[in-house]
Coordinates of C-alpha atoms in Angstrom, one line a residue:
Chain A
M18 CA 84.7 96.7 64.3
K19 CA 85.9 100.6 65.1
V20 CA 87.4 101.4 68.4
L21 CA 87.2 104.4 71.0
V22 CA 90.1 104.9 73.1
A23 CA 90.7 107.6 75.6
V24 CA 93.5 109.3 76.3
K25 CA 93.9 111.7 79.7
R26 CA 96.8 114.5 79.5
V27 CA 98.4 114.0 82.8
I28 CA 101.6 115.6 85.0
D29 CA 104.7 113.2 83.9
Y30 CA 104.9 110.0 86.4
N31 CA 108.2 111.2 87.0
V32 CA 108.1 114.4 88.5
K33 CA 107.8 114.7 92.5
I34 CA 104.4 117.0 92.1
R35 CA 104.4 120.7 94.5
V36 CA 101.5 122.1 95.8
K37 CA 100.9 125.7 95.5
A38 CA 100.9 127.7 98.1
D39 CA 97.4 128.9 99.2
Y40 CA 96.6 125.7 99.3
S41 CA 94.8 125.8 95.8
D42 CA 95.5 122.9 93.7
V43 CA 98.5 121.1 92.5
D44 CA 101.6 122.6 90.3
L45 CA 101.0 122.3 86.8
T46 CA 102.9 125.7 85.1
N47 CA 106.5 124.4 84.0
V48 CA 105.4 120.7 84.6
K49 CA 106.6 118.2 82.3
M50 CA 103.4 116.6 80.4
A51 CA 102.1 113.8 79.3
M52 CA 100.3 110.8 78.1
N53 CA 99.1 109.2 81.4
P54 CA 100.4 106.3 81.7
F55 CA 96.6 103.5 81.9
C56 CA 96.3 106.1 78.5
E57 CA 99.2 104.6 76.7
I58 CA 98.0 101.2 77.5
A59 CA 94.6 101.8 76.1
V60 CA 96.3 103.2 72.5
E61 CA 98.8 100.1 72.8
E62 CA 95.7 97.5 72.6
A63 CA 93.4 99.4 70.1
V64 CA 96.5 99.5 67.8
R65 CA 97.2 95.6 68.8
L66 CA 93.7 94.9 68.0
K67 CA 93.5 96.6 64.7
E68 CA 97.3 94.9 63.7
R69 CA 95.8 91.3 64.2
G70 CA 92.6 92.4 61.8
V71 CA 89.5 92.9 64.7
A72 CA 89.5 96.4 64.3
T73 CA 89.6 99.0 60.8
E74 CA 90.1 102.0 62.4
V75 CA 91.0 103.8 66.5
V76 CA 89.8 106.9 67.0
A77 CA 91.2 108.4 69.7
V78 CA 89.7 111.1 72.3
T79 CA 90.1 113.7 75.0
V80 CA 88.6 116.2 76.8
S81 CA 90.9 119.1 77.9
P82 CA 92.6 122.2 77.2
K83 CA 94.2 122.7 74.0
A84 CA 97.3 121.5 75.0
A85 CA 96.2 117.9 75.4
Q86 CA 96.8 117.9 71.6
E87 CA 100.1 117.0 71.6
Q88 CA 98.9 114.1 73.4
L89 CA 96.2 113.5 71.1
R90 CA 99.3 113.8 67.4
T91 CA 100.8 110.8 70.3
A92 CA 98.3 108.8 70.4
L93 CA 98.0 108.9 66.4
A94 CA 101.6 108.6 65.8
L95 CA 101.2 105.0 68.1
G96 CA 99.1 103.7 65.7
A97 CA 95.8 105.9 66.1
D98 CA 93.9 106.6 62.4
R99 CA 91.4 110.7 63.5
A100 CA 91.4 112.1 66.8
I101 CA 88.6 114.4 68.3
H102 CA 89.7 116.6 70.6
I103 CA 86.8 118.6 73.1
E104 CA 88.4 122.0 74.1
T105 CA 87.8 122.6 78.0
D106 CA 89.8 124.6 79.9
E107 CA 87.2 123.2 82.9
R108 CA 88.2 120.9 85.8
A109 CA 86.5 118.3 84.2
E110 CA 85.7 115.6 86.5
S111 CA 85.4 112.0 85.8
L112 CA 80.9 112.2 85.7
A113 CA 81.4 114.6 82.6
V114 CA 84.3 113.3 80.8
A115 CA 82.2 110.5 80.8
K116 CA 79.3 112.6 79.4
L117 CA 81.1 114.0 76.8
L118 CA 82.2 110.0 75.4
A119 CA 78.7 108.6 75.1
K120 CA 78.4 111.8 73.6
V121 CA 80.8 110.2 70.8
V122 CA 80.0 106.6 71.4
E123 CA 76.5 107.9 70.1
E124 CA 77.7 109.5 67.6
E125 CA 80.8 106.8 66.8
Q126 CA 79.2 103.7 67.9
P127 CA 82.5 102.2 68.1
G128 CA 82.2 97.7 69.0
L129 CA 84.6 98.5 71.4
V130 CA 85.8 101.6 74.0
V131 CA 89.2 101.2 75.8
L132 CA 90.2 103.7 78.9
G133 CA 93.4 103.6 80.9
K134 CA 91.7 102.2 84.3
Q135 CA 92.7 105.6 86.5
A136 CA 94.6 108.4 85.8
I137 CA 97.6 109.7 88.0
D138 CA 96.8 112.9 88.8
T139 CA 92.8 112.6 90.1
D140 CA 93.4 109.0 91.0
N141 CA 90.3 108.7 90.9
N142 CA 89.6 105.4 88.7
Q143 CA 85.7 105.6 87.4
T144 CA 84.7 106.9 84.3
G145 CA 85.3 103.8 82.9
Q146 CA 82.3 102.3 84.7
M147 CA 80.5 105.9 84.7
L148 CA 80.3 105.6 80.5
A149 CA 79.8 101.7 80.4
A150 CA 76.5 103.1 82.8
L151 CA 75.8 106.1 80.7
T152 CA 75.4 104.7 77.4
G153 CA 74.0 100.7 78.9
L154 CA 77.1 99.0 77.6
P155 CA 78.4 96.3 79.4
Q156 CA 82.0 96.7 80.9
G157 CA 85.4 94.9 81.4
T158 CA 87.5 96.9 84.2
F159 CA 91.2 96.5 85.7
A160 CA 91.8 94.2 82.4
S161 CA 95.0 92.0 82.0
E162 CA 93.7 90.3 79.2
V163 CA 91.5 91.2 76.2
A164 CA 90.1 88.9 73.6
V165 CA 87.9 89.6 71.1
D166 CA 85.3 86.2 69.6
G167 CA 83.0 87.1 67.2
D168 CA 80.2 88.9 68.9
K169 CA 82.1 88.7 72.4
V170 CA 84.8 90.3 74.4
N171 CA 86.2 87.9 77.2
V172 CA 88.1 89.8 79.5
T173 CA 90.5 88.2 82.8
R174 CA 90.3 91.1 85.6
E175 CA 92.2 91.7 88.1
I176 CA 90.8 91.4 90.6
D177 CA 91.7 91.2 95.5
G178 CA 93.2 87.6 95.7
G179 CA 93.7 86.9 91.5
L180 CA 92.5 87.0 88.6
Q181 CA 89.1 86.8 87.2
T182 CA 87.7 87.2 83.8
I183 CA 84.4 87.6 82.7
A184 CA 81.9 87.3 78.9
L185 CA 80.9 90.6 78.0
T186 CA 78.5 90.9 74.5
L187 CA 80.1 94.0 72.7
P188 CA 79.6 96.7 72.1
A189 CA 81.8 96.7 75.5
I190 CA 83.6 99.6 77.3
V191 CA 86.8 97.8 78.5
T192 CA 89.3 99.6 81.5
T193 CA 92.8 99.0 81.4
D194 CA 95.3 97.8 84.1
L195 CA 99.3 98.0 84.0
R196 CA 99.8 94.2 83.2
L197 CA 97.8 94.4 79.6
N198 CA 100.7 95.3 77.8
E199 CA 104.0 97.4 77.1
P200 CA 103.3 100.5 75.5
R201 CA 105.8 100.8 72.1
Y202 CA 107.2 103.7 71.7
A203 CA 107.0 107.2 68.5
K204 CA 109.5 106.1 65.6
L205 CA 110.3 109.5 64.0
P206 CA 108.6 109.1 60.4
D207 CA 105.1 108.5 61.9
I208 CA 105.6 111.1 64.3
M209 CA 106.0 113.3 60.9
K210 CA 103.1 111.4 59.6
A211 CA 101.1 112.0 62.5
K212 CA 100.8 115.1 62.2
K213 CA 99.0 114.8 58.8
K214 CA 95.9 112.9 60.0
P215 CA 93.0 114.6 60.4
L216 CA 92.1 116.3 64.2
D217 CA 88.5 117.1 65.0
V218 CA 87.7 119.6 67.1
K219 CA 84.9 119.8 69.7
T220 CA 83.4 121.8 72.7
P221 CA 81.2 120.7 75.2
A222 CA 79.0 123.2 73.7
D223 CA 78.7 121.3 70.7
F224 CA 77.2 118.1 72.5
G225 CA 74.7 119.7 75.0
V226 CA 76.8 118.9 78.4
E227 CA 77.8 121.1 81.2
V228 CA 81.3 120.1 82.4
A229 CA 81.0 121.9 85.7
S230 CA 80.8 120.1 89.3
K231 CA 78.9 119.5 92.3
V232 CA 81.8 118.4 93.6
S233 CA 84.6 121.3 95.4
L234 CA 88.0 121.6 95.4
L235 CA 88.6 123.0 99.1
K236 CA 92.1 122.3 99.5
V237 CA 95.4 120.9 97.8
E238 CA 98.0 119.8 100.8
S239 CA 100.6 117.9 101.2
P240 CA 100.7 114.9 103.5
A241 CA 102.2 114.7 106.8
E242 CA 106.0 114.6 106.4
R243 CA 107.4 111.7 108.0
K244 CA 110.9 112.1 109.6
G245 CA 113.7 111.0 108.4
G246 CA 115.1 108.7 110.8
V247 CA 118.1 106.1 111.0
K248 CA 120.5 103.9 109.6
V249 CA 121.4 101.2 112.2
A250 CA 124.8 99.2 111.5
S251 CA 123.7 96.0 112.5
V252 CA 120.6 93.6 112.2
D253 CA 121.2 92.7 115.9
E254 CA 121.6 96.8 116.7
L255 CA 117.7 96.6 113.7
I256 CA 116.2 93.5 116.0
D257 CA 116.9 96.0 119.7
K258 CA 115.4 98.8 118.0
L259 CA 112.3 97.8 117.0
K260 CA 111.6 95.9 120.2
N261 CA 112.7 98.3 122.1
E262 CA 112.1 101.5 121.1
A263 CA 110.1 101.8 117.9
K264 CA 107.8 98.0 120.3
V265 CA 106.5 96.3 116.5
L266 CA 108.3 93.0 117.4
Chain B
M17 CA 70.9 111.3 107.2
S18 CA 70.8 107.8 106.0
I19 CA 73.6 105.4 104.4
L20 CA 74.4 102.1 102.8
V21 CA 77.1 100.5 103.1
L22 CA 77.8 97.9 100.6
A23 CA 79.4 95.0 102.1
D24 CA 82.9 93.5 100.7
L25 CA 82.5 89.3 100.0
H26 CA 85.6 87.0 99.5
E27 CA 84.5 83.8 98.0
G28 CA 80.9 84.4 99.4
Q29 CA 82.1 85.8 103.0
L30 CA 81.4 88.7 104.7
A31 CA 85.3 90.4 104.3
G32 CA 87.4 92.8 106.7
A33 CA 86.9 95.6 104.8
T34 CA 83.6 96.2 105.6
A35 CA 83.9 96.4 109.9
Y36 CA 86.7 99.8 108.2
V37 CA 83.8 101.2 105.6
I38 CA 81.0 101.0 108.8
A39 CA 83.5 103.2 110.9
A40 CA 83.5 105.6 108.1
A41 CA 79.8 105.5 108.1
Q42 CA 79.6 106.2 111.7
Q43 CA 82.1 109.7 111.5
I44 CA 79.4 110.4 109.4
G45 CA 76.8 109.6 111.5
G46 CA 73.5 108.8 110.6
D47 CA 71.6 104.7 110.7
I48 CA 73.4 102.5 109.0
D49 CA 72.5 99.7 106.7
V50 CA 74.0 97.0 105.0
L51 CA 73.7 95.8 101.5
V52 CA 75.3 91.7 101.5
A53 CA 74.5 91.1 97.9
G54 CA 75.3 87.6 95.9
E55 CA 74.3 84.0 95.7
G56 CA 74.7 81.8 98.9
V57 CA 75.6 85.5 101.1
Q58 CA 73.2 84.2 104.6
A59 CA 75.8 83.9 106.1
A60 CA 77.8 87.0 105.2
A61 CA 74.1 88.6 106.4
E62 CA 74.8 87.2 110.0
A63 CA 78.4 88.3 110.1
A64 CA 77.2 91.2 108.9
A65 CA 75.0 91.9 111.5
K66 CA 77.1 91.4 114.4
L67 CA 79.0 94.1 113.6
D68 CA 79.3 97.4 115.7
G69 CA 76.5 100.7 114.7
V70 CA 74.6 98.5 112.2
S71 CA 70.7 99.5 111.6
K72 CA 70.1 96.9 109.0
V73 CA 71.7 94.5 106.8
R74 CA 69.1 93.9 103.4
V75 CA 70.1 90.5 101.8
A76 CA 70.2 89.9 98.5
D77 CA 70.7 86.3 97.5
N78 CA 70.1 85.6 93.8
V79 CA 72.1 83.7 91.5
V80 CA 71.8 87.1 89.2
Y81 CA 74.2 88.4 92.3
A82 CA 76.3 85.5 92.0
H83 CA 80.6 87.2 91.8
Q84 CA 79.3 90.6 92.0
L85 CA 79.4 91.8 88.9
A86 CA 79.4 95.3 88.0
E87 CA 75.9 95.2 86.1
P88 CA 73.6 93.3 87.8
M89 CA 74.9 95.5 90.4
G90 CA 74.8 99.0 89.3
A91 CA 71.4 97.9 88.3
L92 CA 70.4 96.3 91.8
L93 CA 71.9 99.9 94.2
V94 CA 69.7 103.0 91.4
E95 CA 66.7 100.6 93.0
L96 CA 67.9 100.8 96.3
A97 CA 69.4 104.0 96.3
D98 CA 66.3 106.3 97.1
G99 CA 66.4 107.0 100.7
Y100 CA 70.2 107.0 101.3
T101 CA 71.7 110.5 101.6
H102 CA 74.4 108.4 101.4
V103 CA 75.9 105.4 100.1
L104 CA 79.5 103.3 101.0
A105 CA 81.7 100.5 99.4
S106 CA 85.3 100.0 99.7
A107 CA 87.8 101.3 97.1
S108 CA 88.3 97.3 96.7
T109 CA 88.5 96.3 93.0
T110 CA 83.7 95.7 93.0
G111 CA 83.8 99.4 95.4
K112 CA 85.8 100.5 92.6
N113 CA 84.0 97.9 89.8
V114 CA 80.3 98.7 91.5
L115 CA 80.3 102.6 92.8
P116 CA 81.0 104.6 89.9
R117 CA 78.0 103.1 87.8
L118 CA 75.8 103.6 90.9
A119 CA 76.8 107.6 90.7
A120 CA 76.7 107.8 86.4
L121 CA 72.8 106.6 87.1
K122 CA 72.1 108.8 89.5
D123 CA 74.0 111.6 87.6
V124 CA 75.9 112.9 90.8
S125 CA 80.0 112.3 91.2
Q126 CA 81.4 110.1 93.2
L127 CA 84.1 110.6 95.7
S128 CA 86.8 108.1 95.9
D129 CA 89.7 106.7 98.2
V130 CA 88.3 109.1 100.9
L131 CA 90.3 108.7 104.6
A132 CA 88.6 110.9 106.5
V133 CA 85.4 112.7 107.6
D134 CA 85.3 115.9 108.1
S135 CA 81.6 116.5 107.7
A136 CA 78.5 114.2 106.3
D137 CA 79.1 116.4 103.3
T138 CA 83.0 116.9 102.9
F139 CA 85.4 114.7 103.0
K140 CA 89.9 114.1 101.9
R141 CA 91.2 111.8 99.4
P142 CA 94.1 111.7 98.5
I143 CA 95.5 112.6 94.9
Y144 CA 98.9 112.2 92.5
A145 CA 99.3 108.8 94.5
G146 CA 99.1 110.0 97.4
N147 CA 101.8 112.7 97.2
A148 CA 98.8 115.5 98.2
I149 CA 95.8 115.6 99.8
A150 CA 92.6 117.3 98.8
T151 CA 89.8 118.7 100.8
V152 CA 87.0 118.0 98.6
K153 CA 82.6 118.9 99.6
S154 CA 80.0 117.5 97.3
D155 CA 76.7 118.7 97.1
D156 CA 75.2 116.3 95.0
V157 CA 72.1 115.3 96.6
L158 CA 73.5 111.7 97.1
K159 CA 77.5 110.8 97.9
V160 CA 78.6 107.8 96.5
I161 CA 81.8 107.4 98.3
T162 CA 84.5 104.8 97.9
V163 CA 86.4 104.5 101.6
R164 CA 90.3 103.6 101.8
T165 CA 90.0 101.2 104.9
T166 CA 93.1 102.1 106.5
G167 CA 91.8 105.2 106.7
F168 CA 89.6 104.3 109.6
D169 CA 89.7 102.1 112.7
A170 CA 87.5 98.7 112.4
V171 CA 84.3 98.2 114.8
G172 CA 84.0 95.5 116.8
D173 CA 80.9 92.5 116.5
G174 CA 78.9 93.1 118.7
G175 CA 75.8 94.7 117.5
S176 CA 72.6 92.9 116.3
A177 CA 71.1 94.2 113.5
T178 CA 67.9 92.8 111.7
I179 CA 67.4 91.4 108.7
E180 CA 65.8 91.1 106.0
A181 CA 65.9 90.0 101.7
V182 CA 65.3 92.0 98.7
D183 CA 63.6 91.2 96.6
T184 CA 64.8 93.1 93.4
V185 CA 66.3 90.2 91.2
V186 CA 67.7 92.3 87.6
D187 CA 68.0 91.0 84.1
N188 CA 71.9 90.3 83.2
A189 CA 71.7 89.6 79.6
Q190 CA 75.7 91.9 78.8
S191 CA 78.1 90.2 81.2
S192 CA 79.0 86.9 82.7
F193 CA 81.5 85.2 84.7
V194 CA 84.1 82.4 82.8
K195 CA 86.3 81.7 85.5
Q196 CA 88.8 82.5 88.2
E197 CA 92.2 82.6 89.8
L198 CA 92.8 82.8 93.6
A199 CA 96.3 82.9 94.6
E200 CA 96.7 80.7 97.2
S201 CA 98.1 81.6 100.6
D202 CA 98.1 80.6 104.5
R203 CA 99.6 84.2 105.2
P204 CA 97.7 87.1 106.5
E205 CA 95.8 89.4 103.2
L206 CA 97.4 92.1 102.5
G207 CA 95.5 94.9 103.2
G208 CA 95.0 93.6 107.0
A209 CA 98.4 92.5 107.7
K210 CA 99.9 93.9 111.0
V211 CA 103.5 93.1 108.9
V212 CA 104.8 93.0 105.6
I213 CA 107.7 92.1 104.7
S214 CA 108.0 93.6 101.0
G215 CA 110.7 92.2 98.7
G216 CA 111.6 94.4 95.1
R217 CA 114.0 94.6 91.7
G218 CA 117.0 93.7 94.5
M219 CA 115.7 90.3 95.5
G220 CA 116.8 88.9 92.3
N221 CA 115.1 86.0 91.1
G222 CA 110.9 84.7 92.1
D223 CA 113.0 82.1 94.4
N224 CA 115.1 84.4 96.8
F225 CA 111.4 84.9 97.6
K226 CA 110.9 82.2 100.0
L227 CA 113.9 83.9 101.8
L228 CA 110.8 86.4 103.1
D229 CA 108.9 83.4 104.2
G230 CA 110.7 82.2 107.3
I231 CA 110.9 85.7 108.3
A232 CA 107.2 86.2 107.1
D233 CA 106.4 82.6 109.0
K234 CA 108.1 83.5 112.0
L235 CA 106.2 87.9 112.6
G236 CA 103.3 86.5 110.7
A237 CA 103.0 89.0 108.8
A238 CA 102.0 89.3 105.1
I239 CA 104.0 88.9 102.0
G240 CA 104.3 91.6 99.6
A241 CA 105.6 93.8 96.0
S242 CA 106.9 96.7 94.0
R243 CA 105.9 96.5 91.3
A244 CA 109.9 96.7 89.5
A245 CA 109.6 92.5 91.6
V246 CA 105.7 91.9 89.3
D247 CA 106.9 93.1 86.6
A248 CA 109.3 91.6 86.0
G249 CA 107.8 88.3 86.7
F250 CA 109.6 87.1 89.9
V251 CA 106.3 87.2 92.3
P252 CA 102.1 87.7 90.8
N253 CA 100.5 90.8 91.2
D254 CA 98.0 90.6 93.3
M255 CA 100.9 90.7 95.5
Q256 CA 101.8 94.8 94.3
V257 CA 101.7 97.3 97.1
G258 CA 101.3 100.5 95.3
Q259 CA 99.8 103.4 93.6
T260 CA 98.4 100.8 91.2
G261 CA 98.3 97.9 94.0
K262 CA 97.7 97.5 97.0
I263 CA 97.4 100.3 99.5
V264 CA 98.7 98.8 103.3
A265 CA 99.5 100.7 106.7
P266 CA 100.6 97.5 108.4
D267 CA 102.5 98.4 112.2
L268 CA 105.8 97.4 110.9
Y269 CA 106.9 97.4 107.2
I270 CA 109.6 95.5 105.7
A271 CA 111.3 96.8 101.9
V272 CA 113.8 95.0 100.7
G273 CA 115.5 96.3 98.0
I274 CA 113.2 98.2 97.3
S275 CA 114.3 101.6 95.9
G276 CA 111.0 103.0 96.9
A277 CA 109.3 104.5 94.2
I278 CA 106.4 107.4 94.0
Q279 CA 104.4 104.7 92.6
H280 CA 105.2 102.2 95.7
L281 CA 105.9 105.0 98.7
A282 CA 101.4 105.7 98.4
G283 CA 101.2 102.1 98.6
M284 CA 103.2 101.5 102.1
K285 CA 103.8 105.2 103.3
D286 CA 101.2 105.2 106.4
S287 CA 103.2 102.3 107.7
K288 CA 104.2 103.0 111.9
V289 CA 106.9 102.1 111.3
I290 CA 109.1 101.4 108.2
V291 CA 112.6 99.6 108.1
A292 CA 114.8 99.7 105.1
I293 CA 116.8 96.9 103.7
N294 CA 119.1 98.4 100.2
K295 CA 123.0 98.2 99.3
D296 CA 122.5 101.3 98.1
D297 CA 122.8 104.1 100.2
E298 CA 121.4 106.8 98.7
A299 CA 118.0 104.8 97.6
P300 CA 114.8 106.9 97.9
I301 CA 113.5 104.4 100.6
F302 CA 115.6 105.4 103.3
Q303 CA 114.2 109.5 103.5
V304 CA 110.4 107.6 104.8
A305 CA 112.8 104.1 106.4
D306 CA 111.9 104.7 110.0
Y307 CA 115.0 102.1 111.1
G308 CA 117.8 102.2 107.1
L309 CA 120.0 99.0 106.9
V310 CA 122.3 99.5 103.8
G311 CA 124.3 96.1 102.4
D312 CA 123.8 92.8 101.0
L313 CA 120.1 91.4 101.5
F314 CA 121.7 88.0 101.0
E315 CA 123.3 88.6 104.1
F316 CA 120.9 89.9 105.6
L317 CA 117.7 88.3 105.3
P318 CA 118.8 85.0 107.0
E319 CA 120.4 86.0 109.3
I320 CA 116.7 88.6 110.2
E321 CA 115.3 84.9 110.1
S322 CA 117.6 83.8 112.9
K323 CA 117.8 86.3 114.9
I324 CA 113.9 86.8 115.6

């Protein structure tokens, strides 16, 4: 079966972000960008399904500005067979991305779609669920184990309080949690080979999807700073401070 | 304004998170109905009816809603959402799993992890692992929202709402429950504990987490962990505090052997008082800690246990 994997270009997870002086957004100029960590796990899972002979083809897709072709090439270097870039400079919210991915699902007819559970910039945790709703397919979110068995997939999910295993009919949508796998690094020869792999560029208009959202971003500000604390010299001093100064013991 | 709150359940009982979501709903203003959906949830419905500010509890008690699988829950919410201006749930794994389905099926956006209500259409939510706070305005006809419970104070339980049954039964041939493994603990739940003590990679191994037990028992604390400690296999992942784990805001948070990576701070930096115990006096955790103790945790932990 074919596996579709969605990836997003985001600010590198190690970068300390800066809010713009006019509070309009986070400043992304000259900031290191990378593939969203949950998406890396999604790509790795898709490639492992191919290595196990479950998947026959892995197609990577992104909805983003032109620069994200870098992340699609990364996905290709990690083992995806081809890529689809839906290019837009507009701020694409989860619902618009889900609508575009639904069109790609309709065209490509994958047996499984794998996405990250959330992007580390918007922290929405929505796109996979919305895609499942729009395509009418079942969903296995926050997956820490994915086992394809014939025309079903068993997904072990990380839930509050522990783990839950559900069985879904294929085709299905899966979103990855951190513990699903440990992504590999791309090797130089694979990076070179990835440059020759096919990458289709499309636009939202090709699919007849409006990217504009009814949610507007009014302001972005830094959270309240915690004031620097004190270092204490001993356990006795710590307990004394917690009892008499902070009054939490 | 008319608000539907999806009740959180834990093993069929009403979870504490619901009282916080109702507090958020009260700030929006208007009639507040609570939906309790599951199998064998009459007791949960009665508990929900006692929460202050609730007008009506709607109970969908059917085997198809057992374990609150996303497909039937989404279909049920779509049936019930007409007539409401807002649908709210806590940002628990269930709320996050189910509500985006409702939003997409209604062709509206969803606002995740809302931590403050500015008005009925304007909300604050954290982005970039809590390193920025976005104020967002939704012009959608239906506002679908998950609520970060640590942003609100729970409502009391002096109410007496009416309870009515919901007859809607949906089909679900696409997903089925196989099994679950819940971590067992006598300690308070991590998300709602007044005191949390967490261990990081500095704990060295899983056995050393026992050093936290005595202190946790004395303080009535929940025990958490950093992602590094979970990834190293020291403790199960449902103990993880951080952007990708639980978000906590206790009165006292004690971080032991935790460096303070961005992803961990996202889960605990709204705690009232933070204590850090770390041998590296340059560790970033000291920049957010109210009280820092530099040195060997293996010496400090037994001493703390004996002196509190």
